[in-house]
CSV table of C-alpha atoms and ligand atoms in Angstrom, one decimal:
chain,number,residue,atom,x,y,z
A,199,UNK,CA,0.0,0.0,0.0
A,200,UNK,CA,1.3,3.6,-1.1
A,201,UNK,CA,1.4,6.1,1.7
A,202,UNK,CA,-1.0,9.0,0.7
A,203,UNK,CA,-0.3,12.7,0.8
A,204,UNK,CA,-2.4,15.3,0.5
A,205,UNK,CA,-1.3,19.4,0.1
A,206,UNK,CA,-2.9,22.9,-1.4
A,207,UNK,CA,-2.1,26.2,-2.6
A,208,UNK,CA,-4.3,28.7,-2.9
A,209,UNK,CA,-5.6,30.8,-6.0
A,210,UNK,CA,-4.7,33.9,-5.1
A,211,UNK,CA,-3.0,35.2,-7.4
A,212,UNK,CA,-2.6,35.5,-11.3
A,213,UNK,CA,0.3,33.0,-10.9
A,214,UNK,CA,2.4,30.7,-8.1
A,215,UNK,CA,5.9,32.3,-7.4
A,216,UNK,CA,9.4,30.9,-7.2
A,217,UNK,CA,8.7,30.3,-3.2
A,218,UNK,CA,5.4,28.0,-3.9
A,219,UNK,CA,7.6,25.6,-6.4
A,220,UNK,CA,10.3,25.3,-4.3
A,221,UNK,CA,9.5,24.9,-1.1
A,222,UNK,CA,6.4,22.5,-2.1
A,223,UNK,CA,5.1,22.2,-5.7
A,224,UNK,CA,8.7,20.6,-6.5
A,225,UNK,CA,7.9,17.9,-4.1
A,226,UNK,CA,4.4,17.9,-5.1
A,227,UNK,CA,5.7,16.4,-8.6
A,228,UNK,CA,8.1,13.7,-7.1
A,229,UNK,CA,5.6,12.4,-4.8
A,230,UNK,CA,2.9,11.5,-7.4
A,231,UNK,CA,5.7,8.7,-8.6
A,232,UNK,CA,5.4,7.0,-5.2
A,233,UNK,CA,2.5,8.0,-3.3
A,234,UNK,CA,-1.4,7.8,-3.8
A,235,UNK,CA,-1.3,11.9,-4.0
A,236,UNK,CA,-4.2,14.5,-3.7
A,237,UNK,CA,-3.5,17.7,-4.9
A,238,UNK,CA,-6.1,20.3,-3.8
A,239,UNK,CA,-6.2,24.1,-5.2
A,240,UNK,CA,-7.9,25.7,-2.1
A,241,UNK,CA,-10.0,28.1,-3.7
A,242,UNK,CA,-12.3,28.9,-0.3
A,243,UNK,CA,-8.9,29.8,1.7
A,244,UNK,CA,-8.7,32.5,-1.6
A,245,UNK,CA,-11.8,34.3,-0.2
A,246,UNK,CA,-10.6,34.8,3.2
A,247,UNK,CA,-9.2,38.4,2.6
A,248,UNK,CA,-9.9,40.9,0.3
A,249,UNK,CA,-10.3,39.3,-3.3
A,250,UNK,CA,-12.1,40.2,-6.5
A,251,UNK,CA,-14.6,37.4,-7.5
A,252,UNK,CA,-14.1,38.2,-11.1
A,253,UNK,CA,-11.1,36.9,-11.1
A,254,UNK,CA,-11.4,34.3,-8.7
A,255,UNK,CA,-12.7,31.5,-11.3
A,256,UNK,CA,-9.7,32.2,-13.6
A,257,UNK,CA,-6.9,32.1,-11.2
A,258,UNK,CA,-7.8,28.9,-10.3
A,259,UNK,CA,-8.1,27.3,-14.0
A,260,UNK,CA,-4.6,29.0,-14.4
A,261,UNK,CA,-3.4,27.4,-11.0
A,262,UNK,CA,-4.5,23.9,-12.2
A,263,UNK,CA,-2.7,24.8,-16.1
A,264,UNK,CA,0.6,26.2,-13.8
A,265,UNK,CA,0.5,23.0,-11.9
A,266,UNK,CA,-0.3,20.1,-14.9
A,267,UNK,CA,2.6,22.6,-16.5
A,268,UNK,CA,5.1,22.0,-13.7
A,269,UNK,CA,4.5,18.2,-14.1
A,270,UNK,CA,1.6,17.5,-12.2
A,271,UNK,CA,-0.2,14.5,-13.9
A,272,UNK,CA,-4.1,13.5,-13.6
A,273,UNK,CA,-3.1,10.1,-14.6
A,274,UNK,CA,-0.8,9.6,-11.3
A,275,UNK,CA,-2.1,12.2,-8.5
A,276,UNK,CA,-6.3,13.5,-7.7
A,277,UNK,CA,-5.7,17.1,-8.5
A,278,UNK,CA,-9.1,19.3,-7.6
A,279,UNK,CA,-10.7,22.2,-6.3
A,280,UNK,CA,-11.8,22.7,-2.8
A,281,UNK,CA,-15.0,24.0,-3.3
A,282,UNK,CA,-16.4,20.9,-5.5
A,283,UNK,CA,-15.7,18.9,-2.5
A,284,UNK,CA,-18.0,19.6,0.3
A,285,UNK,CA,-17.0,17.6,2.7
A,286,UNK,CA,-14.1,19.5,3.5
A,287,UNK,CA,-16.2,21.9,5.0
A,288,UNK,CA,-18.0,19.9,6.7
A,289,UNK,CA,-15.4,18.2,8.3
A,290,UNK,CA,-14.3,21.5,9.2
A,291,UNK,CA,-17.6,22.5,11.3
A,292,UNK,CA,-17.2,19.0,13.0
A,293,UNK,CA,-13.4,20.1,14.0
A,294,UNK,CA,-14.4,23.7,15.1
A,295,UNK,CA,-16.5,21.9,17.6
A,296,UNK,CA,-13.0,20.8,19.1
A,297,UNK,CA,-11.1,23.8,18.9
A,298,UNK,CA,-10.4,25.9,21.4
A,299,UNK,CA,-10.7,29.8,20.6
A,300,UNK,CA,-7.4,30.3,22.3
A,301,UNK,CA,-6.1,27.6,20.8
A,302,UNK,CA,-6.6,29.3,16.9
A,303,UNK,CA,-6.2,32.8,18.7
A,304,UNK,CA,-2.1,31.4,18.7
A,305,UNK,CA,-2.1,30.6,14.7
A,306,UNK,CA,1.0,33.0,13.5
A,307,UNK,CA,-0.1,33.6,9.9
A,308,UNK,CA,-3.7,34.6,11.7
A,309,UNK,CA,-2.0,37.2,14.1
A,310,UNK,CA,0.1,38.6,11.2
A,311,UNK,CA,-2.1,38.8,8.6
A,312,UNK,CA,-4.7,40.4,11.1
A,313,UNK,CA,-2.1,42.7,11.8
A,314,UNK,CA,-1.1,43.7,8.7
A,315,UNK,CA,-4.9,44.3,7.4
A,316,UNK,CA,-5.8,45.8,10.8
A,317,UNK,CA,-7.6,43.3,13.0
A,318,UNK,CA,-11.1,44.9,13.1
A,319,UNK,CA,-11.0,43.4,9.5
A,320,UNK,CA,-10.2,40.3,10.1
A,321,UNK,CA,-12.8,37.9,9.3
A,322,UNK,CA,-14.0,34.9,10.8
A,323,UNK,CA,-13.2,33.6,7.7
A,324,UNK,CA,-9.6,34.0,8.2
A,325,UNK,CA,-9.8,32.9,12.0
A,326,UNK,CA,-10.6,29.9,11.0
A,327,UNK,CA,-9.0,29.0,8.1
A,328,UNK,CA,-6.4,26.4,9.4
A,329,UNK,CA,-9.5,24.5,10.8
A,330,UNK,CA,-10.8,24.5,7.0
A,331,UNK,CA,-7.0,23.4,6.4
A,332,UNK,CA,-7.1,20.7,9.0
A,333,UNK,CA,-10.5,19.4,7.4
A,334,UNK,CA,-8.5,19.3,3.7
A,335,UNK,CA,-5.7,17.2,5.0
A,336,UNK,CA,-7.9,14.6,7.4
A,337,UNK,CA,-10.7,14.1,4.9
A,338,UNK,CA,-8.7,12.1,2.9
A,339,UNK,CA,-6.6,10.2,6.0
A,340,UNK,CA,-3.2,11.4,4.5
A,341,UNK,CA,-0.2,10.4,5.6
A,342,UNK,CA,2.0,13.2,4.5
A,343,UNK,CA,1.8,16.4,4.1
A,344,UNK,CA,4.5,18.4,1.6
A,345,UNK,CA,4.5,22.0,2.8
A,346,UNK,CA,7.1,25.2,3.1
A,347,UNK,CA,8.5,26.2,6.4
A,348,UNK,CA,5.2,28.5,7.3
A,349,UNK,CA,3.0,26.2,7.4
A,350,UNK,CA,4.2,24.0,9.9
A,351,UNK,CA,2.5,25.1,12.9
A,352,UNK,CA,-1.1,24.7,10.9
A,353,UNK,CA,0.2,21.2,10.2
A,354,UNK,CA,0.9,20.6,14.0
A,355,UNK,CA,-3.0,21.6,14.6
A,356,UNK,CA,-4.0,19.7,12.3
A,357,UNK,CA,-2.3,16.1,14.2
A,358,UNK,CA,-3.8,18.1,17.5
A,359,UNK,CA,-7.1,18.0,15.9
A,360,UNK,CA,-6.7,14.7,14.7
A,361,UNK,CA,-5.8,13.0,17.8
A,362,UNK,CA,-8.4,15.1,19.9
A,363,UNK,CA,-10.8,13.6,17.6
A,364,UNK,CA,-9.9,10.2,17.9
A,365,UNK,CA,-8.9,10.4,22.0
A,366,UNK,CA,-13.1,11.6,22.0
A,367,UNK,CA,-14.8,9.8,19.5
A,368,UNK,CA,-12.4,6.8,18.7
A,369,UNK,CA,-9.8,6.1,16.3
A,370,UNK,CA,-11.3,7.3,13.1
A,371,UNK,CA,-8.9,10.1,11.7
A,372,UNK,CA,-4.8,10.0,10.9
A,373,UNK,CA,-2.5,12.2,12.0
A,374,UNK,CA,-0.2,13.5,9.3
A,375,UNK,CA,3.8,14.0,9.0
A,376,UNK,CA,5.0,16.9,7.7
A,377,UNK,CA,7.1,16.8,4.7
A,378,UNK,CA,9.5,19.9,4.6
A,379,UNK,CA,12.9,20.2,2.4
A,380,UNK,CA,15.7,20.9,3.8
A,381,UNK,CA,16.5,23.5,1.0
A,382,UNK,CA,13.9,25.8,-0.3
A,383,UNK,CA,11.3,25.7,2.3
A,384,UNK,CA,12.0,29.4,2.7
A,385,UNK,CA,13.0,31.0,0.1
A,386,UNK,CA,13.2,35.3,1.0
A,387,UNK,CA,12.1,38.1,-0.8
A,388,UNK,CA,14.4,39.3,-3.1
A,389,UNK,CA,14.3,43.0,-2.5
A,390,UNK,CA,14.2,42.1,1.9
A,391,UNK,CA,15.5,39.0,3.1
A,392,UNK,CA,14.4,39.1,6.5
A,393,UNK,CA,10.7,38.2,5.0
A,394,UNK,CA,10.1,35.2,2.9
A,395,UNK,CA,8.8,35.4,-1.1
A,396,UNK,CA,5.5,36.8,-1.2
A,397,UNK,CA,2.8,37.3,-3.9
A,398,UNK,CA,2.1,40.2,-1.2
A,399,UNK,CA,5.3,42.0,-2.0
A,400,UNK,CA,5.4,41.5,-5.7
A,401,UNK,CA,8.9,43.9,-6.4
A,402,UNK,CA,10.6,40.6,-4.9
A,403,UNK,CA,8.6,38.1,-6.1
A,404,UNK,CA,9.5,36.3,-9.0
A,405,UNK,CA,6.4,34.8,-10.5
A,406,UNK,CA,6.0,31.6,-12.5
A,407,UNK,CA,4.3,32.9,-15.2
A,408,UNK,CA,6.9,36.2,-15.3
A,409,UNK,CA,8.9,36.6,-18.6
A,410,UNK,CA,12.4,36.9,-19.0
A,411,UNK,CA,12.9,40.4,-19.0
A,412,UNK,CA,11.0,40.5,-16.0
A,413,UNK,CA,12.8,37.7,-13.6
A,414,UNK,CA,16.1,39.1,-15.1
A,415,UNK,CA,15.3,42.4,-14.1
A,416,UNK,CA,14.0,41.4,-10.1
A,417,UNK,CA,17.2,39.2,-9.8
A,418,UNK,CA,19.3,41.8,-11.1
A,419,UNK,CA,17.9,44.2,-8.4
A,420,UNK,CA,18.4,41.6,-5.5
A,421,UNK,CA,19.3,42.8,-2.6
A,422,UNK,CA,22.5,41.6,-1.1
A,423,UNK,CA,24.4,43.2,0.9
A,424,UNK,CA,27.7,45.8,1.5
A,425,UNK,CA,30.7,42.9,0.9
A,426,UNK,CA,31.7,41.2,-2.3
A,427,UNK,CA,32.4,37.9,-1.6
A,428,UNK,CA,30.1,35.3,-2.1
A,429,UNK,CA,29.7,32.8,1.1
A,430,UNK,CA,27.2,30.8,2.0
A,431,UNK,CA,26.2,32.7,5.5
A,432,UNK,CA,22.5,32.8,6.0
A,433,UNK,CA,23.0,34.5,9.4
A,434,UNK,CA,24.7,37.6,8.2
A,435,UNK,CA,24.6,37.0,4.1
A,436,UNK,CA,21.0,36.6,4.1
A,437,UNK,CA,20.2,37.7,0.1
A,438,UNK,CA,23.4,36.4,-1.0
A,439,UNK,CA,22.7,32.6,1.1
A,440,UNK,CA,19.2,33.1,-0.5
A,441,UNK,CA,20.8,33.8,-3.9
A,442,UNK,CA,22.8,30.4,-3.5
A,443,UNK,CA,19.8,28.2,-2.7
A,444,UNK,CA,17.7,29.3,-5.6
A,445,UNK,CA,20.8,29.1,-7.7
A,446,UNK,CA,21.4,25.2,-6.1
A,447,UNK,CA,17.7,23.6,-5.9
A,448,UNK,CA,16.8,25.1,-9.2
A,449,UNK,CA,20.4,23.6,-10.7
A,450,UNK,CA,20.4,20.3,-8.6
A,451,UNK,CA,23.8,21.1,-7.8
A,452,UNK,CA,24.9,22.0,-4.4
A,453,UNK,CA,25.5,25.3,-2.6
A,454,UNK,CA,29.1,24.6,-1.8
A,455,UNK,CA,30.2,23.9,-5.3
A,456,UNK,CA,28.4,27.3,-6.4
A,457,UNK,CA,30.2,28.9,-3.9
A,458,UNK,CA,33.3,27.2,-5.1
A,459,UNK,CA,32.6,28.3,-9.0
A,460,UNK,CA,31.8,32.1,-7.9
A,461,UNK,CA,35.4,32.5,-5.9
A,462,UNK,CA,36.7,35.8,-6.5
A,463,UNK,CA,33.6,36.6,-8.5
A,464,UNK,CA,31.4,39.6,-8.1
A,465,UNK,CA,27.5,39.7,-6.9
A,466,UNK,CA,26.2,40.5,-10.3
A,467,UNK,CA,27.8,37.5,-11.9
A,468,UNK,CA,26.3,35.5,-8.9
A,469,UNK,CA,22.6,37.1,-9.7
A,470,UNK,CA,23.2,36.5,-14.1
A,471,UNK,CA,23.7,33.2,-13.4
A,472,UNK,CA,20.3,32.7,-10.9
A,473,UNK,CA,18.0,34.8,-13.5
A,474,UNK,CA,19.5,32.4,-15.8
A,475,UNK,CA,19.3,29.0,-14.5
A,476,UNK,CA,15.6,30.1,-13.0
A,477,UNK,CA,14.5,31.2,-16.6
A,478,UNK,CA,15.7,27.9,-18.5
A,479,UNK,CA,14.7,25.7,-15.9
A,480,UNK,CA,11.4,27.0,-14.7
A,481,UNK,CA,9.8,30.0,-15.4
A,482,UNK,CA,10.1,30.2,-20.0
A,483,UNK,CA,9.0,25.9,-19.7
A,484,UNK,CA,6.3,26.7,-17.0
A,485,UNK,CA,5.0,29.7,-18.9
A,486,UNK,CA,5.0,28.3,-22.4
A,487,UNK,CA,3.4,25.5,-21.4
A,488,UNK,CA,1.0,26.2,-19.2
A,489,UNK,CA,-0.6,29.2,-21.6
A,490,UNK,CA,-0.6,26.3,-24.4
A,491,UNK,CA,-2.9,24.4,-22.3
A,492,UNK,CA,-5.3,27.4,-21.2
A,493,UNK,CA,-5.8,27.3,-25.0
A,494,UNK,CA,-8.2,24.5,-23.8
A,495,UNK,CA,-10.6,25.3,-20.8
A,496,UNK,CA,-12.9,22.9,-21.7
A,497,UNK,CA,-10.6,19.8,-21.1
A,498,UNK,CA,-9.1,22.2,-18.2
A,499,UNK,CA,-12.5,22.0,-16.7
A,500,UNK,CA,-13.2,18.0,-17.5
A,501,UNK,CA,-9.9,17.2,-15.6
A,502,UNK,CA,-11.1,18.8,-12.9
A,503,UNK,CA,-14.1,17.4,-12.7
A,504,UNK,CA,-12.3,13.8,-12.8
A,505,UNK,CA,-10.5,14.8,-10.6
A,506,UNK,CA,-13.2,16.0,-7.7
A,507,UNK,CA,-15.2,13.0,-8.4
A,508,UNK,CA,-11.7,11.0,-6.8
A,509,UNK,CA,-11.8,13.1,-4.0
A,510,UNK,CA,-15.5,13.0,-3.3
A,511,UNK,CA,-15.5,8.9,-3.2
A,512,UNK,CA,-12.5,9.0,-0.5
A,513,UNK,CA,-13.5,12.4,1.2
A,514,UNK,CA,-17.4,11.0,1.0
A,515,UNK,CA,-16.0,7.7,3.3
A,516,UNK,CA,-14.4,9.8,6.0
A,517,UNK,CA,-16.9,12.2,6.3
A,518,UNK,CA,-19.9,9.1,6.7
A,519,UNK,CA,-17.1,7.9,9.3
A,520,UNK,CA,-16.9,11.0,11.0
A,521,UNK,CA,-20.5,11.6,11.4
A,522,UNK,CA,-21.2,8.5,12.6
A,523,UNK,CA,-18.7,8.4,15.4
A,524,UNK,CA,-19.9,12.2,16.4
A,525,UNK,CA,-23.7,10.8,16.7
A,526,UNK,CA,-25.7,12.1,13.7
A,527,UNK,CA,-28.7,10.8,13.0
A,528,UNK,CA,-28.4,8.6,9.8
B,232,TYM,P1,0.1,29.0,0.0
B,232,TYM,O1,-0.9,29.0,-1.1
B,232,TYM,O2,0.4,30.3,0.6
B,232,TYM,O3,1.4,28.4,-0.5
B,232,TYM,C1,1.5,27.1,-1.2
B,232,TYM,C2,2.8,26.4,-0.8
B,232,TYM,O4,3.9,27.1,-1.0
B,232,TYM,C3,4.7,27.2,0.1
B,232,TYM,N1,5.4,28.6,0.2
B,232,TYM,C4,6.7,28.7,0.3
B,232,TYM,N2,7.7,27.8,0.4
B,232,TYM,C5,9.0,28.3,0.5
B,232,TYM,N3,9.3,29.7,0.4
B,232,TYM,C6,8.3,30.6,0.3
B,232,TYM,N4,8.6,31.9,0.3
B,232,TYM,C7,6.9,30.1,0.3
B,232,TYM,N5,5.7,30.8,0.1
B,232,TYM,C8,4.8,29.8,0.1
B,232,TYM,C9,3.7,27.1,1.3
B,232,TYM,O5,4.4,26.7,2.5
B,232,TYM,C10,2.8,26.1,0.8
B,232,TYM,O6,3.2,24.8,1.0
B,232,TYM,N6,-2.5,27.3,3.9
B,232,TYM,C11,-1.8,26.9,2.7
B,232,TYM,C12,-2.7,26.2,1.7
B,232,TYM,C13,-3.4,25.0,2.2
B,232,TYM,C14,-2.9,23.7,2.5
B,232,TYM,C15,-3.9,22.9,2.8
B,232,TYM,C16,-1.6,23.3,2.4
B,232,TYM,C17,-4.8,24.9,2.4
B,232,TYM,N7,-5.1,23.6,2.7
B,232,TYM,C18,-3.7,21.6,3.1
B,232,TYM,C19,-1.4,21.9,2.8
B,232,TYM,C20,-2.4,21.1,3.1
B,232,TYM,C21,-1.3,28.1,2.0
B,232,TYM,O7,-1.8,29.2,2.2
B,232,TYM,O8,-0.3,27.9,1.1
């Protein structure tokens, strides 16, 4: 039997960013080769801030194009939207009921995004988004769950939840691992390295679906810092150390022989070489392809709807499960 994995991204944008592929849609594509994988494009965590519905449909027929682009295949993994799924939200009202209010009051990306938006509004939405999250990841009894660094604390609610639920109610749910790399799982913004990539802060961004001027021209304006020579020091060389990991996940070759290769070289050599191996690699084959296939929305839009109706014959099970050991009337 295949361990199962399950992860999301959300629709938020016009396209994913260098951050999203590697810190988890990189993984994303390796595990469909030897896990039973569920790939979920969480398009009711897209409405939790401010968002224009006009757009919200097309961003998340691009997302699926960006991801079948990056490798994703329908043939190996479930790839879906959340909202044709209903049981994840149903799931999630059932886990709300175990939540504490303090307990979601601690989530980081609540309190900063609250912050940021001023909290008065916040909405509920948003409060309880990493219940909704929980509810996508225990539906479907994954094992593993391939995410970047920041969501690692949502991941540890979710094996709370999971285990709260089954300490109650009796074993019915799994808790998950999480699955994050050792190299990419944060990847900084490239105009301020003390905050990670952000579709938020789009000057240092650089977007999937961004042509080659354009990634040339955010690279070439990297931040770095006073010095000139290129070490691996994420403590005190945080854009140049960010620079080198980019530079060695996107090349598959490591950081020290990069380091070895740029001796004696300058920053902007360093920064060529990233625009370039990022543009070869992914953003010109990720582009391309994925704007060949939004040629075709119709067979976008059948995928997807193979692909929900997996998802709603395993998240169907659970939720039957679930309501059962909670005491609904049949
Ligand atoms: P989202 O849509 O913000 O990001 C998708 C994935 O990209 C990773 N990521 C990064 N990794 C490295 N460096 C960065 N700068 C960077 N920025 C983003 C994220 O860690 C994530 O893995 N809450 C989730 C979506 C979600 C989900 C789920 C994930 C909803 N339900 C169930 C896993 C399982 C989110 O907002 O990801």
């Amino acid at each position: 039997m295949k361990l199962r994995v399950l992860s999301g991204i959300q629709p938020t944008a016009d396209s994913f960013h260098l951050g999203n592929w590697l810190g988890a849609l990189r993984q994303w594509v390796r595990l469909q080769d030897t896990h039973d994988a569920f790939y979920c494009i969480v398009d009711q965590h897209a409405i939790t801030g401010n968002y224009d519905p006009k757009l919200l449909a097309d961003r998340t027929l691009s997302a699926f194009a960006q991801l079948l682009a990056l490798g994703l295949d329908p043939q190996k993994s479930t790839i879906f939207v959340q909202s044709h799924v209903p049981e994840h939200s149903q799931l999630q009202w059932v886990l709300s009921c175990l939540t504490g209010f303090g307990e979601a009051s601690r989530m980081t990306q609540f309190k900063d995004k609250s912050q940021k938006d001023g909290a008065e509004r916040a909405t509920v939405g948003l409060f309880t988004y990493p219940i909704l999250q929980a509810a996508d990841i225990l539906i479907y009894r994954a094992n593993q769950v391939p995410v970047g660094e920041d969501q690692k604390q949502h991941l540890e609610l979710t094996r709370d939840l999971a285990q709260r639920f089954n300490t109650t109610y009796g074993e019915t749910l799994v808790p998950p691992e999480t699955l994050v790399l050792s190299e990419g799982s944060k990847v900084l913004d490239l105009t301020n390295p003390s905050a990670k990539m952000s579709k938020s802060a789009p000057a240092g961004c650089v977007f999937l679906l961004d042509d080659e001027p354009a990634v040339t021209k955010k690279f070439m304006s990297a931040v770095t810092d006073s010095g000139s020579a290129i070490e691996f020091d994420p403590q005190n060389k945080a854009g140049v150390a960010n620079l080198l990991t980019i530079l060695a996940s996107v090349s598959g070759r490591g950081v020290s022989d990069w380091v070895n290769e740029f001796s004696g070289k300058g920053y902007g050599e360093l920064k060529k070489a990233v625009a370039q191996a990022v543009t070869q690699q992914v953003t010109e084959p990720t582009r391309t392809k994925a704007n060949e296939l939004l040629k075709d929305r119709g067979q976008l839009i059948k995928l997807l709807n193979d692909g929900a109706v997996k998802a709603r014959s395993v998240a169907g099970e659970t939720l039957n499960n679930v309501y059962q050991k909670v005491g609904f009337l049949k």
